[in-house]
Coordinates of C-alpha atoms in Angstrom, one line a residue:
Chain A
M1 CA 97.0 89.5 88.5
N2 CA 95.9 92.6 86.6
K3 CA 98.1 94.7 88.8
L4 CA 101.2 93.4 87.1
I5 CA 102.5 96.1 84.8
L6 CA 105.3 94.3 83.2
G7 CA 105.0 94.4 79.4
R8 CA 102.1 96.8 79.5
Y9 CA 102.2 100.0 77.5
F10 CA 100.9 103.3 78.9
P11 CA 99.8 105.3 75.9
G12 CA 101.0 108.9 75.8
E13 CA 102.6 111.7 73.8
S14 CA 105.4 112.7 76.2
W15 CA 109.0 113.5 75.3
V16 CA 110.1 110.1 76.5
H17 CA 107.3 108.4 74.5
Q18 CA 108.6 110.0 71.4
L19 CA 112.2 108.9 71.8
D20 CA 113.6 106.3 69.5
P21 CA 113.4 102.8 71.1
R22 CA 117.1 102.3 70.4
A23 CA 118.0 105.4 72.3
K24 CA 115.8 104.4 75.2
I25 CA 117.2 100.8 75.4
V26 CA 120.8 102.0 75.2
A27 CA 120.2 104.7 77.8
A28 CA 118.5 102.3 80.2
V29 CA 121.1 99.6 79.9
Y30 CA 123.8 102.2 80.2
F31 CA 122.1 103.6 83.3
I32 CA 122.3 100.2 85.0
F33 CA 126.1 100.2 84.4
V34 CA 126.8 103.7 85.6
L35 CA 124.8 103.0 88.7
F36 CA 127.9 101.1 89.9
L37 CA 130.0 104.2 89.8
A38 CA 128.0 105.6 92.7
N39 CA 129.8 105.3 96.0
N40 CA 128.6 108.2 98.2
W41 CA 125.5 110.1 99.0
Q42 CA 126.2 112.9 96.5
T43 CA 126.3 110.4 93.6
Y44 CA 123.1 108.7 94.8
V45 CA 121.3 112.1 95.0
L46 CA 122.3 112.8 91.4
L47 CA 121.1 109.4 90.3
W48 CA 117.8 109.8 92.1
A49 CA 117.4 113.2 90.5
F50 CA 117.9 111.7 87.1
T51 CA 115.4 108.9 87.8
F52 CA 112.8 111.3 88.9
I53 CA 113.3 113.6 86.0
A54 CA 112.9 110.6 83.6
M55 CA 109.8 109.5 85.4
R56 CA 108.3 113.1 85.4
Y57 CA 109.0 113.5 81.7
S58 CA 107.2 110.2 80.9
Q59 CA 104.0 111.7 82.1
V60 CA 103.0 108.4 83.7
P61 CA 101.6 108.8 87.2
I62 CA 104.1 108.0 89.9
R63 CA 101.8 105.5 91.6
I64 CA 102.0 103.2 88.6
Y65 CA 105.8 103.1 89.0
L66 CA 105.3 102.3 92.7
R67 CA 103.0 99.5 91.8
G68 CA 105.8 98.1 89.6
V69 CA 108.1 97.9 92.6
R70 CA 105.6 96.1 94.8
P71 CA 105.9 92.6 93.5
L72 CA 109.7 92.7 93.9
L73 CA 109.7 94.3 97.3
Y74 CA 110.4 91.1 99.2
L75 CA 113.3 90.2 97.0
I76 CA 114.7 93.7 97.5
L77 CA 114.3 93.6 101.3
F78 CA 115.9 90.2 101.5
T79 CA 119.0 91.4 99.7
V80 CA 119.1 94.5 101.8
F81 CA 118.8 92.4 104.9
L82 CA 121.8 90.2 103.9
Q83 CA 123.8 93.3 103.1
I84 CA 123.1 94.8 106.5
L85 CA 124.1 91.6 108.3
F86 CA 127.2 90.7 106.4
T87 CA 128.9 94.0 105.8
A88 CA 131.4 94.9 108.6
G89 CA 133.1 98.1 109.5
G90 CA 132.5 101.4 111.1
K91 CA 130.5 101.9 114.3
I92 CA 128.8 98.8 115.6
Y93 CA 125.2 99.3 116.8
F94 CA 124.1 95.8 117.6
E95 CA 125.9 92.6 118.3
W96 CA 124.5 89.2 119.1
G97 CA 126.6 86.1 118.4
P98 CA 127.5 86.2 114.7
I99 CA 124.9 88.8 113.9
V100 CA 126.4 92.3 113.7
I101 CA 124.7 95.4 112.6
S102 CA 127.4 98.0 111.7
E103 CA 127.4 101.5 110.3
Y104 CA 128.8 100.4 106.9
G105 CA 126.2 97.6 106.8
L106 CA 123.4 100.0 107.2
I107 CA 124.8 102.4 104.6
N108 CA 125.5 99.6 102.2
G109 CA 122.0 98.2 102.7
F110 CA 120.4 101.5 102.0
Y111 CA 122.5 102.0 98.8
I112 CA 121.6 98.5 97.6
F113 CA 117.9 99.4 98.1
C114 CA 118.3 102.6 96.1
R115 CA 120.0 100.7 93.3
F116 CA 117.3 98.1 93.0
V117 CA 114.5 100.6 93.1
M118 CA 116.2 102.9 90.5
I119 CA 116.9 100.0 88.2
I120 CA 113.2 99.0 88.4
F121 CA 112.0 102.6 87.9
V122 CA 114.2 103.3 84.9
S123 CA 113.4 100.0 83.1
T124 CA 109.7 100.6 83.8
V125 CA 110.1 104.0 82.2
V126 CA 111.2 102.3 79.1
T127 CA 108.6 99.5 79.0
L128 CA 105.7 101.8 79.9
T129 CA 106.6 104.4 77.3
T130 CA 107.5 102.1 74.4
K131 CA 105.1 100.0 72.5
P132 CA 106.2 96.3 72.7
I133 CA 106.5 96.2 68.9
D134 CA 108.8 99.3 68.9
L135 CA 110.8 97.7 71.7
T136 CA 111.5 94.6 69.7
D137 CA 112.3 96.7 66.6
G138 CA 114.8 98.5 68.8
I139 CA 116.3 95.3 70.1
N140 CA 116.4 93.9 66.6
A141 CA 118.3 96.9 65.3
L142 CA 120.7 96.9 68.2
L143 CA 121.5 93.2 67.8
K144 CA 122.1 93.5 64.1
P145 CA 125.9 93.4 64.3
L146 CA 125.6 89.9 65.8
R147 CA 124.2 88.7 62.5
K148 CA 127.7 88.5 61.2
M149 CA 128.4 85.9 63.9
K150 CA 125.5 83.8 62.5
V151 CA 123.3 84.7 65.5
P152 CA 119.6 84.4 64.3
V153 CA 118.8 88.0 65.3
D154 CA 115.5 88.2 63.4
E155 CA 114.2 85.0 64.9
I156 CA 115.1 86.2 68.4
A157 CA 113.4 89.5 67.8
L158 CA 110.3 87.7 66.4
M159 CA 110.2 85.4 69.4
L160 CA 110.5 88.4 71.7
S161 CA 107.8 90.3 70.0
I162 CA 105.4 87.3 70.0
S163 CA 106.0 86.7 73.7
L164 CA 105.6 90.4 74.6
R165 CA 102.5 90.6 72.4
F166 CA 100.8 87.8 74.3
I167 CA 101.7 88.8 77.8
P168 CA 98.5 90.8 78.2
N169 CA 96.4 88.0 76.6
L170 CA 97.9 85.5 78.9
L171 CA 97.2 87.7 82.0
D172 CA 93.6 88.3 80.9
E173 CA 93.2 84.6 80.3
T174 CA 94.6 83.8 83.7
Q175 CA 92.1 86.1 85.2
K176 CA 89.3 84.5 83.3
V177 CA 90.3 80.9 84.3
M178 CA 90.8 82.1 87.9
D179 CA 87.3 83.6 87.9
A180 CA 85.9 80.4 86.4
Q181 CA 87.5 78.2 89.0
R182 CA 86.6 80.6 91.8
A183 CA 83.0 80.3 90.7
R184 CA 83.4 76.5 91.2
G185 CA 84.5 77.1 94.8
T186 CA 88.3 77.3 94.7
E187 CA 89.7 79.8 97.1
F188 CA 93.2 81.2 96.5
G189 CA 95.6 82.1 99.1
E190 CA 94.0 80.1 101.8
G191 CA 94.9 76.9 103.7
S192 CA 98.3 75.2 103.9
L193 CA 101.1 75.6 101.4
L194 CA 100.4 72.2 99.9
K195 CA 96.7 73.1 99.6
Q196 CA 97.5 76.4 97.9
M197 CA 99.8 74.7 95.5
K198 CA 97.0 72.3 94.6
T199 CA 94.7 75.1 93.7
L200 CA 97.2 76.2 91.0
V201 CA 96.7 73.1 88.9
P202 CA 93.2 74.0 87.8
I203 CA 94.6 77.3 86.6
F204 CA 97.9 76.3 84.9
L205 CA 96.6 73.3 83.1
P206 CA 93.9 75.2 81.1
L207 CA 96.5 77.9 80.4
F208 CA 99.0 75.5 79.1
V209 CA 96.4 73.8 76.9
S210 CA 95.3 77.1 75.4
S211 CA 98.8 78.4 74.9
L212 CA 99.9 75.3 73.1
N213 CA 96.8 75.5 70.9
R214 CA 97.4 79.1 70.2
A215 CA 101.1 78.5 69.3
E216 CA 100.0 75.9 66.8
E217 CA 97.4 78.1 65.3
M218 CA 99.8 81.0 65.2
A219 CA 102.4 78.9 63.4
N220 CA 99.9 77.7 60.8
V221 CA 98.7 81.3 60.2
M222 CA 102.3 82.5 59.8
E223 CA 103.1 79.7 57.3
V224 CA 99.9 80.4 55.4
R225 CA 101.0 84.0 55.0
G226 CA 104.3 82.9 53.7
Y227 CA 106.6 83.2 56.7
Q228 CA 109.9 81.5 56.3
S229 CA 112.7 81.6 58.8
G230 CA 116.0 82.9 57.5
A231 CA 114.4 84.9 54.6
T232 CA 115.6 88.5 54.3
R233 CA 112.8 90.8 55.2
S234 CA 112.2 94.5 54.9
S235 CA 110.5 96.4 57.7
F236 CA 107.2 98.2 57.5
R237 CA 108.0 100.4 60.5
Q238 CA 111.3 102.3 60.0
L239 CA 113.2 103.7 62.9
Y240 CA 114.5 107.2 62.5
W241 CA 117.2 108.7 64.7
K242 CA 116.1 112.2 65.6
H243 CA 117.7 115.2 67.3
R244 CA 116.1 114.4 70.6
D245 CA 117.6 110.9 70.6
S246 CA 121.1 112.4 70.4
V247 CA 120.1 114.7 73.3
C248 CA 119.1 111.7 75.3
L249 CA 122.5 110.1 74.9
C250 CA 124.3 113.4 75.7
V251 CA 122.3 113.5 78.9
M252 CA 123.6 110.1 79.7
I253 CA 127.2 111.2 79.1
T254 CA 126.7 114.3 81.2
L255 CA 125.3 112.1 84.0
T256 CA 128.4 109.9 83.8
L257 CA 130.7 112.9 84.0
G258 CA 128.8 114.2 86.9
L259 CA 129.0 110.9 88.7
L260 CA 132.8 110.7 88.1
W261 CA 133.3 114.2 89.5
L262 CA 131.1 113.7 92.6
R263 CA 132.6 110.3 93.2
N264 CA 136.1 111.9 93.6
E265 CA 134.7 114.8 95.5
G266 CA 133.5 112.3 98.1
L267 CA 137.0 110.9 98.4
F268 CA 138.3 114.1 99.9
H269 CA 136.2 113.9 103.1
Chain B
M1 CA 63.5 78.5 98.7
V2 CA 63.5 82.2 98.0
M3 CA 66.5 83.1 95.8
E4 CA 65.9 86.6 94.8
I5 CA 68.8 88.6 93.4
K6 CA 68.8 92.2 94.4
F7 CA 71.1 95.0 93.3
D8 CA 71.0 98.2 95.4
K9 CA 72.7 101.2 93.6
V10 CA 75.7 99.1 92.6
T11 CA 78.7 100.9 91.1
A12 CA 81.8 98.9 90.1
D13 CA 85.2 99.5 88.5
Y14 CA 87.5 97.2 86.6
Q15 CA 91.3 97.3 86.7
L16 CA 93.5 96.1 83.9
G17 CA 97.2 96.7 84.2
P18 CA 97.9 100.4 84.5
I19 CA 94.6 101.3 82.9
R20 CA 91.5 101.5 85.0
S21 CA 88.1 101.5 83.3
P22 CA 85.8 103.3 85.7
R23 CA 82.2 102.5 86.2
V24 CA 81.6 99.2 84.3
L25 CA 78.5 99.2 86.4
E26 CA 76.9 102.5 87.3
S27 CA 74.3 102.7 90.1
V28 CA 72.5 99.6 89.0
D29 CA 69.2 98.8 90.7
L30 CA 67.8 95.4 89.9
L31 CA 65.4 92.8 91.3
L32 CA 65.3 89.3 89.9
E33 CA 62.5 87.2 91.3
T34 CA 62.8 83.5 92.3
G35 CA 62.2 81.3 89.3
S36 CA 62.5 84.0 86.7
F37 CA 64.3 83.5 83.4
T38 CA 65.9 86.7 82.3
A39 CA 67.9 87.5 79.2
V40 CA 70.5 90.3 79.3
I41 CA 71.2 92.0 76.0
G42 CA 73.2 95.1 75.0
H43 CA 76.2 96.0 72.9
T44 CA 79.8 94.9 73.5
G45 CA 81.2 96.6 76.5
S46 CA 77.8 97.6 77.9
G47 CA 78.5 95.8 81.2
K48 CA 76.6 92.5 80.6
S49 CA 79.4 90.3 81.8
S50 CA 80.2 92.6 84.7
L51 CA 76.6 92.3 85.8
L52 CA 76.9 88.5 85.9
K53 CA 80.3 88.6 87.7
A54 CA 78.8 90.9 90.3
M55 CA 76.2 88.3 91.1
N56 CA 78.9 85.8 92.0
G57 CA 81.2 88.0 94.0
L58 CA 83.8 88.0 91.3
L59 CA 83.4 91.7 90.7
L60 CA 83.0 93.7 93.9
P61 CA 80.9 96.7 94.1
R62 CA 82.6 100.0 95.0
E63 CA 79.3 101.4 96.1
G64 CA 76.0 99.8 96.9
K65 CA 75.3 96.2 97.8
I66 CA 74.1 93.0 96.2
T67 CA 71.8 90.5 97.9
V68 CA 71.6 86.9 96.7
G69 CA 69.1 84.9 98.7
D70 CA 70.1 85.8 102.3
S71 CA 73.7 86.6 101.7
V72 CA 74.9 90.2 101.2
I73 CA 77.9 91.1 99.0
E74 CA 79.2 94.5 99.9
S75 CA 83.0 94.7 99.8
E76 CA 86.1 92.6 100.3
K77 CA 85.0 92.0 103.8
S78 CA 82.0 89.9 102.8
K79 CA 84.4 87.0 102.2
K80 CA 82.3 84.6 104.3
A81 CA 79.4 85.3 102.0
F82 CA 81.4 84.4 98.9
K83 CA 81.5 80.7 99.4
K84 CA 77.8 80.5 100.1
V85 CA 76.9 82.7 97.1
R86 CA 79.2 80.8 94.8
K87 CA 77.6 77.5 95.8
Q88 CA 74.1 79.0 95.2
V89 CA 75.0 80.8 92.0
G90 CA 76.3 78.5 89.3
M91 CA 78.1 80.5 86.7
V92 CA 78.8 79.3 83.2
F93 CA 81.4 81.6 81.6
Q94 CA 81.8 82.3 77.9
F95 CA 83.6 79.4 76.3
P96 CA 83.4 77.4 79.5
E97 CA 85.4 74.6 78.0
S98 CA 88.6 76.6 78.6
Q99 CA 88.3 75.9 82.3
L100 CA 88.5 72.0 81.9
F101 CA 91.7 70.7 83.6
A102 CA 91.3 67.3 85.2
E103 CA 92.6 64.0 84.0
T104 CA 89.2 62.5 83.6
I105 CA 85.8 63.9 82.8
E106 CA 84.4 62.6 86.1
Q107 CA 87.1 64.3 88.1
D108 CA 86.4 67.6 86.4
I109 CA 82.7 67.5 87.1
C110 CA 83.4 66.5 90.7
F111 CA 85.7 69.5 91.2
G112 CA 82.9 72.0 92.1
P113 CA 80.9 69.7 94.4
L114 CA 84.1 68.6 96.2
N115 CA 85.2 72.2 96.8
F116 CA 81.8 72.8 98.4
G117 CA 82.3 69.9 100.8
V118 CA 80.3 67.2 99.1
P119 CA 81.7 63.7 100.0
L120 CA 83.6 62.0 97.1
K121 CA 81.1 59.1 96.7
E122 CA 78.1 61.4 96.5
A123 CA 80.0 63.7 94.1
K124 CA 80.6 60.8 91.8
E125 CA 77.0 60.0 91.7
I126 CA 76.1 63.6 91.0
A127 CA 78.7 63.6 88.2
L128 CA 77.1 60.6 86.6
H129 CA 73.7 62.2 86.8
A130 CA 75.0 65.5 85.5
L131 CA 76.5 63.8 82.5
E132 CA 73.2 62.2 81.6
Q133 CA 71.5 65.6 82.1
V134 CA 73.7 67.3 79.5
G135 CA 73.0 64.4 77.1
L136 CA 76.3 62.7 77.2
D137 CA 76.9 58.9 77.5
P138 CA 78.0 58.3 81.1
G139 CA 80.4 55.6 79.8
I140 CA 82.8 58.4 78.7
R141 CA 83.5 59.6 82.3
Y142 CA 86.9 58.0 82.6
K143 CA 88.1 59.6 79.4
S144 CA 90.2 62.8 79.3
P145 CA 88.1 65.9 78.7
F146 CA 90.7 67.0 76.2
S147 CA 89.9 64.1 73.9
L148 CA 86.3 65.4 73.3
S149 CA 85.0 67.6 70.5
G150 CA 84.3 71.3 71.1
G151 CA 80.5 70.8 71.7
Q152 CA 81.1 67.8 74.0
K153 CA 83.6 69.8 76.0
R154 CA 81.2 72.5 76.5
R155 CA 78.6 70.0 77.8
V156 CA 81.1 68.6 80.2
A157 CA 81.9 72.1 81.4
I158 CA 78.2 72.9 81.9
A159 CA 77.8 69.6 83.7
G160 CA 80.5 70.7 86.0
I161 CA 78.4 73.7 87.0
L162 CA 75.1 71.8 87.2
A163 CA 76.8 69.3 89.5
M164 CA 77.1 72.1 92.1
R165 CA 73.3 72.0 92.3
P166 CA 73.0 75.8 92.1
E167 CA 69.8 77.5 92.7
V168 CA 70.7 80.4 90.4
L169 CA 72.1 79.7 87.0
V170 CA 74.0 82.5 85.3
L171 CA 75.2 81.9 81.8
D172 CA 77.4 84.1 79.5
E173 CA 76.6 83.2 75.9
P174 CA 76.4 79.4 76.4
G175 CA 75.8 78.9 72.7
A176 CA 78.6 81.0 71.3
G177 CA 80.8 79.3 68.7
L178 CA 78.6 76.2 68.4
D179 CA 76.7 75.0 65.3
P180 CA 72.9 75.8 65.3
K181 CA 72.0 72.2 66.3
G182 CA 74.5 72.1 69.2
K183 CA 73.3 75.5 70.3
S184 CA 69.6 74.7 70.4
E185 CA 70.4 71.5 72.2
I186 CA 72.3 73.4 74.9
M187 CA 69.6 76.0 75.2
S188 CA 66.8 73.4 75.5
L189 CA 68.9 71.6 78.1
I190 CA 69.2 74.8 80.1
T191 CA 65.5 75.5 79.8
S192 CA 64.5 72.0 81.0
W193 CA 66.9 72.3 83.9
H194 CA 65.4 75.7 84.7
N195 CA 61.9 74.3 84.7
D196 CA 62.6 71.1 86.6
N197 CA 64.5 72.7 89.4
Q198 CA 62.7 76.1 89.6
L199 CA 66.0 77.9 89.2
T200 CA 66.5 81.6 88.8
T201 CA 68.2 81.9 85.4
V202 CA 70.1 84.8 83.9
L203 CA 71.3 84.5 80.3
V204 CA 73.6 86.9 78.4
T205 CA 73.1 86.6 74.7
H206 CA 73.4 88.4 71.4
D207 CA 70.8 86.3 69.8
M208 CA 67.3 87.7 69.8
E209 CA 65.8 84.3 68.8
D210 CA 67.1 83.0 72.2
V211 CA 65.6 85.9 74.0
A212 CA 62.2 85.3 72.3
T213 CA 62.2 81.6 72.6
Y214 CA 63.5 81.0 76.1
A215 CA 63.4 84.1 78.3
E216 CA 60.5 85.6 80.1
D217 CA 62.1 88.9 81.1
V218 CA 64.7 90.9 79.4
I219 CA 67.3 93.5 80.6
V220 CA 68.8 95.9 78.1
M221 CA 72.2 97.3 79.2
N222 CA 73.9 100.4 77.9
K223 CA 77.2 101.9 79.2
G224 CA 77.0 100.1 82.6
K225 CA 73.4 101.0 83.2
I226 CA 70.2 99.0 83.0
V227 CA 68.0 101.0 80.6
V228 CA 65.2 98.5 80.1
H229 CA 63.9 95.7 82.4
D230 CA 60.6 94.3 81.1
R231 CA 58.8 91.3 79.9
V232 CA 60.2 90.1 76.6
R233 CA 56.9 90.6 74.7
N234 CA 56.6 94.2 76.0
L235 CA 60.0 95.0 74.8
F236 CA 59.5 93.8 71.3
A237 CA 56.0 95.2 71.1
N238 CA 57.5 98.7 71.6
Q239 CA 59.3 99.5 68.4
N240 CA 60.4 102.9 69.6
V241 CA 62.4 101.4 72.5
V242 CA 63.9 98.7 70.2
E243 CA 65.1 101.4 67.8
K244 CA 66.3 103.7 70.6
W245 CA 68.8 101.1 71.8
G246 CA 69.7 99.8 68.4
L247 CA 68.4 96.3 69.1
D248 CA 67.6 93.5 66.7
V249 CA 64.1 91.9 66.7
P250 CA 63.4 88.2 66.3
E251 CA 62.9 87.0 62.7
A252 CA 59.2 86.3 63.2
R253 CA 58.6 89.8 64.6
R254 CA 60.4 91.4 61.7
M255 CA 58.3 89.4 59.3
Q256 CA 55.2 90.5 61.2
L257 CA 56.2 94.1 60.9
M258 CA 56.8 93.7 57.2
I259 CA 53.5 92.0 56.6
E260 CA 51.7 94.7 58.6
R261 CA 53.4 97.4 56.5
E262 CA 52.6 95.7 53.2
T263 CA 49.0 94.7 53.8
G264 CA 47.9 97.4 56.2
V265 CA 46.4 94.7 58.5
T266 CA 47.5 94.8 62.1
L267 CA 47.8 91.4 63.7
P268 CA 46.1 90.9 67.0
S269 CA 49.3 90.0 69.0
V270 CA 53.0 90.5 69.1
C271 CA 54.5 87.4 67.5
L272 CA 57.9 86.3 68.7
T273 CA 58.1 82.8 67.1
T274 CA 57.2 81.3 63.8
D275 CA 54.3 79.4 65.3
E276 CA 52.8 82.4 66.9
L277 CA 53.1 84.3 63.6
A278 CA 51.4 81.5 61.7
D279 CA 48.6 81.3 64.2
A280 CA 48.1 85.1 64.1
L281 CA 48.1 85.1 60.3
M282 CA 45.4 82.4 60.2
E283 CA 43.4 84.2 62.8
V284 CA 43.1 87.4 60.6
G285 CA 42.6 85.2 57.5
L286 CA 45.7 86.3 55.6
V287 CA 46.5 82.6 54.9

């Protein structure tokens, strides 16, 4: 449970840590889109290079990123597997009834795998190097234009920050309850599927109870301190767009140009 | 039944997300004898709770080994030993009421015994008995545990541990967050259970009065190490050690030290409770 790194912040002073959360979010989302421009090995090499540079610059040990991929590994392999089976074309290596493993299938499967892993790596760079509170400030700022369309942007940002804020608490609490039930003789991950599902009840029930209680306490405390939804609020933490943030966006544009160029290069073979 | 707990150069780490806190326990050597009542004290983060978890196989040693009775906990591989150890060692966590989950109080108390293979009928009898033991009316056993007050919930949670019939009882601040009356009731409950069943009991606490009133031995922890393991009276008698580790002393002892300073008379014994202090004062004729 404690191995989950989603929503955890890795303290540091690196170049990536100091970027403006807005720049980081825009860059990460943009990266996911440009990923679809890649169509040959040259473009994938370029994207991998970018991903590794971003990971290096974050000064977070690589093994922590690898740990982030682990929980999703089965999902990724499943998708890759489907790709391999259902993409036709090129040389055929193996054929058995409807199951065909072809050259294009293998290549496509490998590309899909790269795409998944890169998306996870790049979004982990953002979440590990940005404090949850900065992250929500950034999202809040980026969603601001939607306010004109009567979207409750501040409330959404508040909900986000509260949920992010309590992820570590919830994980720690899960660990505590699991320990407590293990001390009472529950064994996790053993026995039939039904039996395993039954062992989850003594964990989730106490967690639900404490989360609901906490939500109520939290609402009371907020009200006591004068919170009202819909009120205009100023912000204690201000976001400042710095020189390096523009550099970050320039890097993204350069990356796009590089991709477009290599993409066409590939066509000439 | 011999239920010694023995730590042999135990070192353990703790992992939380991307951050690893190394050495929450650092080459801990420890021997707790059968039937002893030991209090564990020390500042926040000194490794008290980790020490308790290690006794129950919830925190595995990276180096060294832990022996509970005749089971040995060494690493992940000792899985077979876990079940036995967890049956023998009843662990009451901090705020144990947060582990309640079942529809009725009876079901919740039966959860532990059933997991350890006690038949349902017998488990229900044990539950009834355990409820009486913690001073609750057995008539409430079909109620939801969530309908109870905080203090009652804690009693139910403790009953759930006692129902496992452990031979070692390990408690992490059982009195935290209760009013003084509720707290002393829970503490005397634990003491009488300890005496009646000849349990080996380990108690983590911040309250020196608890240490003085209930425990025989005391362990002082600092930065993952056991720095003192002695009789309670010996610890509080030695003012140098108490000051070195920044510990509090029980009220009566503090009063004694003050009286001794003011009057220049040294009392014949180290007083840990009010009664002892009163007796000692009468003995030297100050009252």
